[in-house]
Amino acid sequence: MGETAWREISLSAIASNCRTIRAAVGTGTKIFACLKHDAYGCGAERAAAILADEGIDAFGVVSLADASAVRRGAPGKPILMYPGIGPWDVDLVRDLDLTISISGEEDLEGWVSTGRPLRAFVKVDIGLWRNGAAPSQIARLLEICAAHGNLVIDGLYAHLSEFGVAGSSAAEQFARLTILLDELARDGRLPETVMISSSDSLLSYPGMDMDAVDPGALVFGLTGPHHGRRNITVRPALKAIKARIIAIKQCDDSMGPPPALPGYRKDMRLAVLGIGWGQGIPRHLRPGMSALVKGKRVPIVPPAHLEHLRIDITGVPAAELGDEVLLLGSSGADRVTLTELAAAWDTDEVGVSCGLGGHLRRIYVA
Ligand SMILES: *Cc1c(COP(=O)(O)O)cnc(C)c1O
Protein backbone atom coordinates (compact mmCIF):
# COMPACT_ATOMS: atom_id res chain seq x y z
CA MET A 1 0.00 0.00 0.00
CA GLY A 2 3.01 2.28 -0.27
CA GLU A 3 3.27 2.60 3.50
CA THR A 4 6.66 3.33 4.99
CA ALA A 5 5.55 2.62 8.58
CA TRP A 6 2.61 1.09 10.37
CA ARG A 7 1.47 -0.64 13.57
CA GLU A 8 -0.29 -3.97 13.75
CA ILE A 9 -3.23 -4.32 16.09
CA SER A 10 -4.50 -7.74 17.02
CA LEU A 11 -8.29 -7.84 17.15
CA SER A 12 -8.16 -11.38 18.53
CA ALA A 13 -6.06 -10.14 21.47
CA ILE A 14 -8.74 -7.54 22.26
CA ALA A 15 -11.47 -10.19 21.98
CA SER A 16 -9.62 -12.68 24.13
CA ASN A 17 -8.76 -10.05 26.77
CA CYS A 18 -12.45 -9.21 26.93
CA ARG A 19 -13.34 -12.86 27.53
CA THR A 20 -10.62 -13.10 30.19
CA ILE A 21 -12.01 -10.09 32.05
CA ARG A 22 -15.54 -11.45 31.74
CA ALA A 23 -14.43 -14.78 33.19
CA ALA A 24 -12.83 -12.95 36.13
CA VAL A 25 -15.74 -10.66 37.04
CA GLY A 26 -18.52 -13.11 36.18
CA THR A 27 -21.86 -12.22 34.64
CA GLY A 28 -23.15 -10.23 37.61
CA THR A 29 -20.78 -7.31 36.95
CA LYS A 30 -21.06 -5.16 33.85
CA ILE A 31 -17.98 -4.29 31.86
CA PHE A 32 -17.66 -0.73 30.57
CA ALA A 33 -14.65 -0.83 28.23
CA CYS A 34 -12.75 2.45 28.54
CA LEU A 35 -11.84 3.42 24.95
CA LYS A 36 -10.31 6.81 25.64
CA HIS A 37 -7.43 8.13 23.55
CA ASP A 38 -8.74 6.34 20.45
CA ALA A 39 -8.91 3.09 22.39
CA TYR A 40 -5.39 3.50 23.80
CA GLY A 41 -4.09 3.97 20.27
CA CYS A 42 -5.78 0.84 18.91
CA GLY A 43 -8.59 2.62 17.04
CA ALA A 44 -11.89 3.21 18.84
CA GLU A 45 -14.24 2.19 16.03
CA ARG A 46 -12.73 -1.24 15.36
CA ALA A 47 -12.16 -1.87 19.06
CA ALA A 48 -15.78 -0.99 19.86
CA ALA A 49 -17.05 -3.31 17.12
CA ILE A 50 -15.03 -6.31 18.27
CA LEU A 51 -15.92 -5.69 21.92
CA ALA A 52 -19.61 -5.37 21.04
CA ASP A 53 -19.36 -8.77 19.29
CA GLU A 54 -17.88 -10.15 22.52
CA GLY A 55 -20.88 -8.91 24.48
CA ILE A 56 -19.32 -5.95 26.27
CA ASP A 57 -21.98 -4.04 28.24
CA ALA A 58 -20.98 -0.42 27.63
CA PHE A 59 -18.14 1.96 26.85
CA GLY A 60 -16.46 4.94 28.52
CA VAL A 61 -14.69 7.77 26.65
CA VAL A 62 -13.54 11.34 27.24
CA SER A 63 -13.74 13.02 23.83
CA LEU A 64 -16.63 13.41 21.42
CA ALA A 65 -14.35 12.23 18.59
CA ASP A 66 -13.92 8.93 20.43
CA ALA A 67 -17.63 8.83 21.29
CA SER A 68 -18.62 9.11 17.64
CA ALA A 69 -16.08 6.44 16.62
CA VAL A 70 -17.47 4.13 19.29
CA ARG A 71 -21.01 4.88 18.16
CA ARG A 72 -20.12 3.91 14.58
CA GLY A 73 -18.50 0.67 15.78
CA ALA A 74 -21.15 -0.30 18.32
CA PRO A 75 -24.48 1.28 17.33
CA GLY A 76 -26.66 0.02 20.19
CA LYS A 77 -24.36 0.13 23.22
CA PRO A 78 -24.43 2.66 26.09
CA ILE A 79 -21.55 5.17 26.05
CA LEU A 80 -20.56 6.94 29.26
CA MET A 81 -18.83 10.28 28.75
CA TYR A 82 -16.20 10.84 31.41
CA PRO A 83 -15.88 14.54 32.34
CA GLY A 84 -14.76 16.51 29.31
CA ILE A 85 -17.86 17.78 27.55
CA GLY A 86 -20.32 20.47 28.60
CA PRO A 87 -23.92 21.59 28.11
CA TRP A 88 -22.87 23.32 24.85
CA ASP A 89 -22.47 19.80 23.41
CA VAL A 90 -26.05 18.82 24.21
CA ASP A 91 -27.06 18.26 20.54
CA LEU A 92 -24.27 15.73 20.05
CA VAL A 93 -25.17 14.06 23.33
CA ARG A 94 -28.62 13.47 21.91
CA ASP A 95 -27.49 12.50 18.40
CA LEU A 96 -24.93 9.99 19.67
CA ASP A 97 -27.14 8.83 22.55
CA LEU A 98 -24.54 9.45 25.27
CA THR A 99 -24.69 9.23 29.04
CA ILE A 100 -23.09 12.30 30.60
CA SER A 101 -21.08 12.63 33.81
CA ILE A 102 -21.91 15.08 36.55
CA SER A 103 -18.97 16.14 38.67
CA GLY A 104 -20.15 19.29 40.38
CA GLU A 105 -23.06 21.62 41.00
CA GLU A 106 -22.02 24.10 38.35
CA ASP A 107 -21.96 21.61 35.49
CA LEU A 108 -25.14 19.95 36.77
CA GLU A 109 -26.97 23.27 36.61
CA GLY A 110 -25.70 23.83 33.09
CA TRP A 111 -27.08 20.48 31.94
CA VAL A 112 -30.36 20.97 33.81
CA SER A 113 -30.87 24.34 32.15
CA THR A 114 -30.77 22.77 28.66
CA GLY A 115 -34.20 21.36 29.50
CA ARG A 116 -33.40 18.23 27.46
CA PRO A 117 -33.99 14.71 28.73
CA LEU A 118 -30.55 13.37 29.74
CA ARG A 119 -29.10 10.27 31.36
CA ALA A 120 -26.17 10.77 33.69
CA PHE A 121 -23.70 9.14 36.05
CA VAL A 122 -22.49 11.14 39.04
CA LYS A 123 -18.75 11.08 39.43
CA VAL A 124 -17.32 11.10 42.92
CA ASP A 125 -13.72 11.85 43.87
CA ILE A 126 -12.56 9.52 46.65
CA GLY A 127 -8.89 10.45 46.52
CA LEU A 128 -7.71 11.07 42.95
CA TRP A 129 -8.08 14.82 43.37
CA ARG A 130 -9.13 15.32 39.77
CA ASN A 131 -12.63 15.25 38.29
CA GLY A 132 -15.63 14.35 40.36
CA ALA A 133 -17.53 15.86 43.25
CA ALA A 134 -16.41 15.41 46.83
CA PRO A 135 -18.38 12.71 48.68
CA SER A 136 -19.89 15.42 50.89
CA GLN A 137 -21.51 17.05 47.83
CA ILE A 138 -23.14 13.98 46.29
CA ALA A 139 -26.39 14.04 48.27
CA ARG A 140 -26.96 17.66 47.26
CA LEU A 141 -26.34 16.86 43.56
CA LEU A 142 -28.86 14.03 43.69
CA GLU A 143 -31.35 16.37 45.36
CA ILE A 144 -31.00 18.91 42.55
CA CYS A 145 -31.53 16.15 39.97
CA ALA A 146 -34.62 14.91 41.74
CA ALA A 147 -36.03 18.43 41.69
CA HIS A 148 -35.66 18.64 37.90
CA GLY A 149 -37.33 15.98 35.80
CA ASN A 150 -34.99 16.10 32.80
CA LEU A 151 -31.92 14.48 34.30
CA VAL A 152 -32.00 10.83 35.31
CA ILE A 153 -29.07 9.50 37.36
CA ASP A 154 -28.32 5.93 36.29
CA GLY A 155 -25.07 5.45 38.12
CA LEU A 156 -22.34 6.63 40.43
CA TYR A 157 -18.67 6.06 39.72
CA ALA A 158 -15.15 6.97 40.72
CA HIS A 159 -11.72 6.45 39.30
CA LEU A 160 -9.22 5.29 41.88
CA SER A 161 -5.93 7.01 42.34
CA GLU A 162 -3.06 5.02 40.83
CA PHE A 163 -2.16 3.14 43.94
CA GLY A 164 0.34 0.95 42.12
CA VAL A 165 2.74 3.88 42.18
CA ALA A 166 3.07 5.31 45.66
CA GLY A 167 1.95 2.54 47.98
CA SER A 168 -1.62 1.41 48.15
CA SER A 169 -4.29 3.68 49.56
CA ALA A 170 -6.96 1.53 47.91
CA ALA A 171 -8.50 0.51 51.21
CA GLU A 172 -8.82 4.15 52.36
CA GLN A 173 -10.34 5.19 49.03
CA PHE A 174 -12.76 2.29 49.15
CA ALA A 175 -13.73 3.16 52.72
CA ARG A 176 -14.69 6.70 51.65
CA LEU A 177 -16.95 5.22 49.02
CA THR A 178 -18.52 2.73 51.40
CA ILE A 179 -19.50 5.49 53.83
CA LEU A 180 -21.11 7.44 51.00
CA LEU A 181 -22.96 4.40 49.64
CA ASP A 182 -24.33 3.60 53.09
CA GLU A 183 -25.65 7.14 53.46
CA LEU A 184 -27.25 7.11 50.02
CA ALA A 185 -28.81 3.71 50.62
CA ARG A 186 -30.24 4.91 53.94
CA ASP A 187 -31.88 7.85 52.17
CA GLY A 188 -33.12 5.66 49.31
CA ARG A 189 -30.95 7.54 46.82
CA LEU A 190 -28.50 4.88 45.74
CA PRO A 191 -28.12 4.92 41.92
CA GLU A 192 -28.60 1.61 40.12
CA THR A 193 -25.00 1.15 38.94
CA VAL A 194 -21.96 1.72 41.16
CA MET A 195 -18.56 1.42 39.47
CA ILE A 196 -15.02 2.18 40.65
CA SER A 197 -12.66 -0.54 39.49
CA SER A 198 -10.44 -0.22 36.41
CA SER A 199 -7.29 -2.08 35.37
CA ASP A 200 -5.09 -1.88 38.49
CA SER A 201 -7.84 -2.63 40.97
CA LEU A 202 -9.31 -5.36 38.76
CA LEU A 203 -5.98 -7.13 38.98
CA SER A 204 -5.56 -6.65 42.72
CA TYR A 205 -8.90 -6.10 44.45
CA PRO A 206 -11.69 -8.46 43.37
CA GLY A 207 -13.82 -7.04 46.19
CA MET A 208 -14.10 -3.76 44.27
CA ASP A 209 -15.88 -5.21 41.22
CA MET A 210 -19.30 -3.93 42.40
CA ASP A 211 -22.07 -3.46 39.76
CA ALA A 212 -19.68 -2.57 36.96
CA VAL A 213 -15.99 -2.13 36.17
CA ASP A 214 -14.37 0.15 33.59
CA PRO A 215 -10.95 -1.16 32.57
CA GLY A 216 -9.00 0.42 29.73
CA ALA A 217 -5.35 -0.67 29.71
CA LEU A 218 -6.32 -4.23 30.65
CA VAL A 219 -8.64 -4.58 27.65
CA PHE A 220 -5.73 -3.74 25.36
CA GLY A 221 -3.22 -5.88 27.23
CA LEU A 222 -1.16 -2.86 28.31
CA THR A 223 -0.81 -3.63 32.01
CA GLY A 224 2.61 -5.27 31.63
CA PRO A 225 3.91 -7.95 33.97
CA HIS A 226 1.86 -7.54 37.12
CA HIS A 227 1.79 -9.01 40.57
CA GLY A 228 -1.90 -8.59 41.21
CA ARG A 229 -3.76 -11.10 43.29
CA ARG A 230 -5.96 -12.20 40.45
CA ASN A 231 -4.81 -14.56 37.79
CA ILE A 232 -5.77 -12.43 34.78
CA THR A 233 -3.44 -12.82 31.80
CA VAL A 234 -3.93 -10.50 28.87
CA ARG A 235 -2.12 -10.04 25.56
CA PRO A 236 -1.06 -6.70 24.09
CA ALA A 237 -3.29 -5.60 21.23
CA LEU A 238 -0.34 -3.63 19.87
CA LYS A 239 1.47 -6.51 18.22
CA ALA A 240 4.06 -4.86 16.02
CA ILE A 241 5.54 -1.53 14.93
CA LYS A 242 7.10 -1.84 11.49
CA ALA A 243 8.88 0.44 9.06
CA ARG A 244 10.45 -0.13 5.68
CA ILE A 245 14.04 0.49 4.71
CA ILE A 246 13.76 3.50 2.40
CA ALA A 247 17.50 4.10 1.86
CA ILE A 248 20.73 2.13 2.22
CA LYS A 249 24.26 3.35 1.93
CA GLN A 250 27.80 2.32 2.53
CA CYS A 251 29.29 5.15 4.58
CA ASP A 252 32.71 6.47 3.62
CA ASP A 253 35.00 9.42 4.23
CA SER A 254 33.82 11.37 1.19
CA MET A 255 30.77 12.40 3.28
CA GLY A 256 33.06 14.27 5.65
CA PRO A 257 34.42 13.56 9.10
CA PRO A 258 32.61 10.76 10.93
CA PRO A 259 29.69 12.13 12.92
CA ALA A 260 29.40 11.93 16.71
CA LEU A 261 26.43 9.58 16.50
CA PRO A 262 26.12 6.98 19.24
CA GLY A 263 27.04 3.64 17.68
CA TYR A 264 28.45 5.14 14.50
CA ARG A 265 31.35 3.16 13.10
CA LYS A 266 33.63 3.66 10.16
CA ASP A 267 32.52 1.94 6.95
CA MET A 268 29.16 1.21 8.46
CA ARG A 269 26.33 0.06 6.21
CA LEU A 270 23.54 2.39 7.17
CA ALA A 271 19.82 1.98 6.48
CA VAL A 272 17.16 4.65 6.90
CA LEU A 273 13.66 3.67 8.01
CA GLY A 274 10.55 5.62 7.06
CA ILE A 275 9.51 6.29 10.66
CA GLY A 276 10.55 8.98 13.13
CA TRP A 277 9.55 10.98 16.16
CA GLY A 278 6.65 12.41 14.17
CA GLN A 279 5.07 8.94 14.39
CA GLY A 280 5.70 8.73 18.11
CA ILE A 281 9.19 7.27 18.36
CA PRO A 282 11.01 9.11 21.20
CA ARG A 283 13.06 11.94 19.78
CA HIS A 284 16.07 11.19 21.95
CA LEU A 285 16.40 7.43 21.88
CA ARG A 286 18.86 6.02 24.30
CA PRO A 287 21.91 4.35 22.74
CA GLY A 288 22.00 0.57 22.64
CA MET A 289 18.49 0.00 21.32
CA SER A 290 17.86 -2.51 18.59
CA ALA A 291 15.45 -3.34 15.80
CA LEU A 292 14.85 -6.62 13.95
CA VAL A 293 15.76 -7.11 10.29
CA LYS A 294 15.33 -10.53 8.69
CA GLY A 295 15.18 -12.09 12.16
CA LYS A 296 18.40 -10.40 13.31
CA ARG A 297 18.94 -7.69 15.90
CA VAL A 298 20.60 -4.56 14.58
CA PRO A 299 21.54 -1.38 16.45
CA ILE A 300 19.45 1.77 16.10
CA VAL A 301 21.65 4.84 15.58
CA PRO A 302 20.06 7.74 17.48
CA PRO A 303 18.68 10.36 17.46
CA ALA A 304 15.36 9.90 15.64
CA HIS A 305 14.41 12.49 13.03
CA LEU A 306 10.89 13.70 12.25
CA GLU A 307 10.20 10.99 9.64
CA HIS A 308 13.46 9.03 9.63
CA LEU A 309 15.37 6.63 11.82
CA ARG A 310 18.85 5.17 11.17
CA ILE A 311 19.86 1.57 11.78
CA ASP A 312 23.23 -0.12 11.39
CA ILE A 313 22.85 -3.08 9.01
CA THR A 314 26.56 -3.83 8.64
CA GLY A 315 25.92 -7.23 10.23
CA VAL A 316 23.04 -8.16 7.90
CA PRO A 317 24.38 -8.12 4.35
CA ALA A 318 21.12 -9.61 3.05
CA ALA A 319 19.10 -6.55 4.17
CA GLU A 320 17.77 -4.63 1.18
CA LEU A 321 15.69 -1.67 0.19
CA GLY A 322 11.99 -2.13 1.04
CA ASP A 323 12.63 -4.68 3.80
CA GLU A 324 10.31 -4.57 6.79
CA VAL A 325 12.10 -3.69 10.02
CA LEU A 326 10.47 -4.26 13.38
CA LEU A 327 10.77 -1.94 16.33
CA LEU A 328 8.25 -4.16 18.13
CA GLY A 329 7.16 -7.71 17.40
CA SER A 330 8.51 -11.07 16.23
CA SER A 331 10.85 -11.69 13.34
CA GLY A 332 12.27 -15.15 12.83
CA ALA A 333 13.15 -16.60 16.22
CA ASP A 334 13.68 -13.23 17.89
CA ARG A 335 11.21 -10.80 19.34
CA VAL A 336 11.09 -7.31 20.83
CA THR A 337 8.35 -7.36 23.45
CA LEU A 338 6.20 -4.40 24.37
CA THR A 339 7.61 -4.42 27.89
CA GLU A 340 11.16 -4.32 26.51
CA LEU A 341 10.27 -1.47 24.15
CA ALA A 342 8.54 0.47 26.94
CA ALA A 343 11.67 0.24 29.11
CA ALA A 344 13.87 1.38 26.20
CA TRP A 345 11.54 4.32 25.58
CA ASP A 346 11.48 5.28 29.28
CA THR A 347 7.75 4.74 29.55
CA ASP A 348 5.29 1.92 30.16
CA GLU A 349 3.08 -0.14 27.84
CA VAL A 350 0.28 2.44 27.88
CA GLY A 351 2.85 5.13 27.09
CA VAL A 352 4.03 3.29 23.97
CA SER A 353 0.56 2.48 22.64
CA CYS A 354 -0.93 5.91 23.36
CA GLY A 355 2.20 7.80 22.29
CA LEU A 356 2.21 6.57 18.70
CA GLY A 357 1.13 9.29 16.29
CA GLY A 358 -2.49 9.22 15.17
CA HIS A 359 -1.39 9.05 11.53
CA LEU A 360 0.76 5.94 12.00
CA ARG A 361 -1.50 3.59 10.06
CA ARG A 362 -3.14 0.71 11.87
CA ILE A 363 -3.25 -2.66 10.22
CA TYR A 364 -5.69 -5.02 11.91
CA VAL A 365 -4.60 -8.61 12.15
CA ALA A 366 -6.41 -11.62 13.55
C1 LIG B 1 -8.69 6.10 32.18
C2 LIG B 1 -9.91 5.78 32.93
C3 LIG B 1 -10.28 4.45 33.14
C4 LIG B 1 -9.46 3.27 32.68
O1 LIG B 1 -8.27 3.21 33.40
P1 LIG B 1 -7.25 1.99 33.22
O2 LIG B 1 -6.28 2.16 34.29
O3 LIG B 1 -6.66 2.14 31.85
O4 LIG B 1 -8.06 0.76 33.31
C5 LIG B 1 -11.44 4.21 33.81
N1 LIG B 1 -12.21 5.23 34.27
C6 LIG B 1 -11.87 6.52 34.10
C7 LIG B 1 -12.75 7.57 34.64
C8 LIG B 1 -10.72 6.84 33.42
O5 LIG B 1 -10.38 8.13 33.25
Coordinates of C-alpha atoms and ligand atoms in Angstrom, one line a residue, residues 34 36 40 62 82 123 130 157 159 198-200 214-218, ligand 1:
C34 CA -12.7 2.4 28.5
K36 CA -10.3 6.8 25.6
Y40 CA -5.4 3.5 23.8
V62 CA -13.5 11.3 27.2
Y82 CA -16.2 10.8 31.4
K123 CA -18.8 11.1 39.4
R130 CA -9.1 15.3 39.8
Y157 CA -18.7 6.1 39.7
H159 CA -11.7 6.5 39.3
S198 CA -10.4 -0.2 36.4
S199 CA -7.3 -2.1 35.4
D200 CA -5.1 -1.9 38.5
D214 CA -14.4 0.2 33.6
P215 CA -11.0 -1.2 32.6
G216 CA -9.0 0.4 29.7
A217 CA -5.3 -0.7 29.7
L218 CA -6.3 -4.2 30.7
Ligands
LIG1 C1 -8.7 6.1 32.2 C2 -9.9 5.8 32.9 C3 -10.3 4.4 33.1 C4 -9.5 3.3 32.7 O1 -8.3 3.2 33.4 P1 -7.2 2.0 33.2 O2 -6.3 2.2 34.3 O3 -6.7 2.1 31.9 O4 -8.1 0.8 33.3 C5 -11.4 4.2 33.8 N1 -12.2 5.2 34.3 C6 -11.9 6.5 34.1 C7 -12.8 7.6 34.6 C8 -10.7 6.8 33.4 O5 -10.4 8.1 33.2

